[in-house]
Short mmCIF file of C-alpha atoms in Angstrom, two decimals:
data_model
loop_
_atom_site.label_atom_id
_atom_site.label_comp_id
_atom_site.label_asym_id
_atom_site.label_seq_id
_atom_site.Cartn_x
_atom_site.Cartn_y
_atom_site.Cartn_z
CA MET A 10 -5.84 -10.30 12.28
CA GLN A 11 -5.73 -6.63 13.33
CA SER A 12 -5.90 -3.90 10.69
CA LYS A 13 -2.39 -2.59 11.45
CA GLU A 14 -0.97 -6.10 11.08
CA ILE A 15 -2.74 -6.45 7.71
CA ALA A 16 -1.25 -3.12 6.59
CA ILE A 17 2.23 -4.20 7.67
CA ARG A 18 1.95 -7.57 5.92
CA LEU A 19 0.80 -5.84 2.75
CA ALA A 20 3.69 -3.36 2.91
CA ARG A 21 6.16 -6.21 3.42
CA ALA A 22 4.72 -8.11 0.44
CA LEU A 23 5.12 -4.99 -1.71
CA ASP A 24 8.67 -4.48 -0.44
CA ALA A 25 9.55 -8.09 -1.28
CA LYS A 26 8.63 -7.35 -4.92
CA LYS A 27 10.75 -4.17 -4.98
CA ALA A 28 8.00 -1.56 -4.69
CA LEU A 29 9.23 2.01 -4.28
CA ASN A 30 8.08 4.74 -1.86
CA ILE A 31 6.06 2.41 0.36
CA ARG A 32 4.07 4.27 2.98
CA ILE A 33 1.56 3.16 5.59
CA LEU A 34 -0.80 5.94 6.66
CA ALA A 35 -3.15 5.62 9.63
CA VAL A 36 -6.30 7.42 8.46
CA GLU A 37 -8.86 6.10 10.99
CA ALA A 38 -9.10 9.50 12.71
CA LEU A 39 -9.77 11.23 9.36
CA THR A 40 -12.32 8.99 7.61
CA THR A 41 -14.84 6.26 8.27
CA VAL A 42 -13.96 4.50 5.01
CA THR A 43 -10.88 2.62 6.27
CA GLU A 44 -8.23 2.59 8.98
CA TYR A 45 -5.01 2.42 6.94
CA PHE A 46 -3.75 3.24 3.48
CA VAL A 47 -0.76 1.39 2.09
CA ILE A 48 0.70 3.38 -0.79
CA ALA A 49 3.44 2.13 -3.13
CA THR A 50 4.93 2.86 -6.54
CA GLY A 51 5.90 0.46 -9.30
CA THR A 52 8.45 1.12 -12.03
CA SER A 53 6.06 0.25 -14.90
CA THR A 54 2.49 -0.90 -15.49
CA THR A 55 3.78 -4.49 -15.52
CA HIS A 56 5.47 -3.94 -12.15
CA VAL A 57 2.34 -2.30 -10.72
CA GLY A 58 0.31 -5.35 -11.75
CA ALA A 59 2.87 -7.75 -10.28
CA LEU A 60 2.97 -5.78 -7.01
CA ALA A 61 -0.81 -5.83 -6.66
CA ASP A 62 -0.96 -9.53 -7.54
CA GLU A 63 1.72 -10.37 -4.96
CA ALA A 64 0.05 -8.37 -2.19
CA GLU A 65 -3.28 -10.03 -2.96
CA PHE A 66 -1.67 -13.49 -3.12
CA GLN A 67 0.25 -13.10 0.15
CA LEU A 68 -2.80 -11.97 2.12
CA GLY A 69 -4.98 -14.59 0.46
CA GLN A 70 -2.52 -17.25 1.64
CA GLN A 71 -3.15 -16.00 5.16
CA GLY A 72 -6.92 -16.21 4.74
CA VAL A 73 -7.50 -12.49 4.15
CA PRO A 74 -9.09 -11.97 0.73
CA ALA A 75 -9.48 -8.56 -0.88
CA LEU A 76 -13.09 -7.40 -0.78
CA ARG A 77 -12.73 -5.47 -4.04
CA THR A 78 -10.04 -4.64 -6.55
CA GLU A 79 -9.94 -1.88 -9.16
CA GLY A 80 -7.52 -0.83 -11.87
CA HIS A 81 -6.03 -4.16 -12.92
CA ASP A 82 -6.98 -3.37 -16.54
CA GLY A 83 -4.91 -0.19 -16.94
CA LYS A 84 -2.38 -0.90 -14.16
CA ARG A 85 -1.55 2.76 -13.62
CA TRP A 86 -3.33 2.75 -10.27
CA VAL A 87 -4.43 -0.56 -8.76
CA LEU A 88 -6.54 -0.42 -5.63
CA LEU A 89 -7.00 -3.39 -3.28
CA ASP A 90 -9.74 -2.95 -0.69
CA TYR A 91 -9.49 -5.06 2.45
CA GLY A 92 -12.10 -3.02 4.33
CA CYS A 93 -9.85 -1.90 7.17
CA VAL A 94 -6.90 -1.37 4.79
CA ILE A 95 -6.86 0.05 1.27
CA VAL A 96 -3.79 -0.51 -0.88
CA HIS A 97 -2.90 1.94 -3.65
CA VAL A 98 -0.23 0.80 -6.12
CA PHE A 99 0.71 3.45 -8.68
CA THR A 100 3.01 4.06 -11.59
CA GLN A 101 5.32 6.99 -10.78
CA GLU A 102 3.30 9.32 -13.02
CA ALA A 103 -0.01 8.40 -11.36
CA HIS A 104 1.59 8.63 -7.91
CA ASP A 105 2.84 12.14 -8.66
CA TYR A 106 -0.52 13.20 -10.14
CA TYR A 107 -2.78 11.92 -7.33
CA ASP A 108 -0.26 12.66 -4.53
CA LEU A 109 -2.23 10.86 -1.82
CA GLU A 110 0.41 11.57 0.80
CA HIS A 111 -0.25 15.28 0.30
CA LEU A 112 -4.05 14.86 0.23
CA TRP A 113 -3.88 12.86 3.46
CA ALA A 114 -1.11 14.94 5.06
CA ASP A 115 -2.93 14.91 8.40
CA ALA A 116 -2.68 11.12 8.58
CA LYS A 117 -0.18 9.53 10.92
CA ALA A 118 2.59 7.83 8.94
CA ILE A 119 3.73 4.50 10.36
CA PRO A 120 7.54 4.64 10.36
CA ALA A 121 9.35 2.12 8.17
CA SER A 122 11.26 1.07 11.29
CA GLU A 123 8.04 -0.59 12.52
CA TRP A 124 7.70 -2.90 9.53
CA LEU A 125 11.01 -3.15 7.66
CA PRO A 126 14.28 -4.72 8.76
CA GLU A 127 16.54 -2.09 10.36
CA GLU A 128 18.94 -1.69 7.43
CA LYS A 129 16.12 -1.24 4.89
CA ALA A 130 14.22 1.17 7.17
CA ALA A 131 17.29 3.41 7.31
CA GLN A 132 17.37 3.54 3.50
CA GLN A 133 13.66 4.46 3.31
CA GLY A 134 14.20 7.36 5.66
#
């Protein structure tokens, strides 16, 4: 499975569990650490945990296990590392504080129209 397809599947899994502010950023031209970031926000620590669990479950079902996970204890920022894709699931407060979209402003954002159904992509803007 290609890294972009993994990122899209992860974003869709997060969307299915009602994640907010889902973004896919192509960072391969900016770092050697990974190719894509998938960033999402949960409404509470419980929601953040459920989002991370669902993303991990959905990719695991497709034979793509996370290499590492961090943050499941506090659930304010859970990180799932798939090597070519790193998922960041935040509470709103942590999302605002770390502001990864601003830190990685030079990254190419993958438009929601490439991974969400048309009507949902229009809502995401």
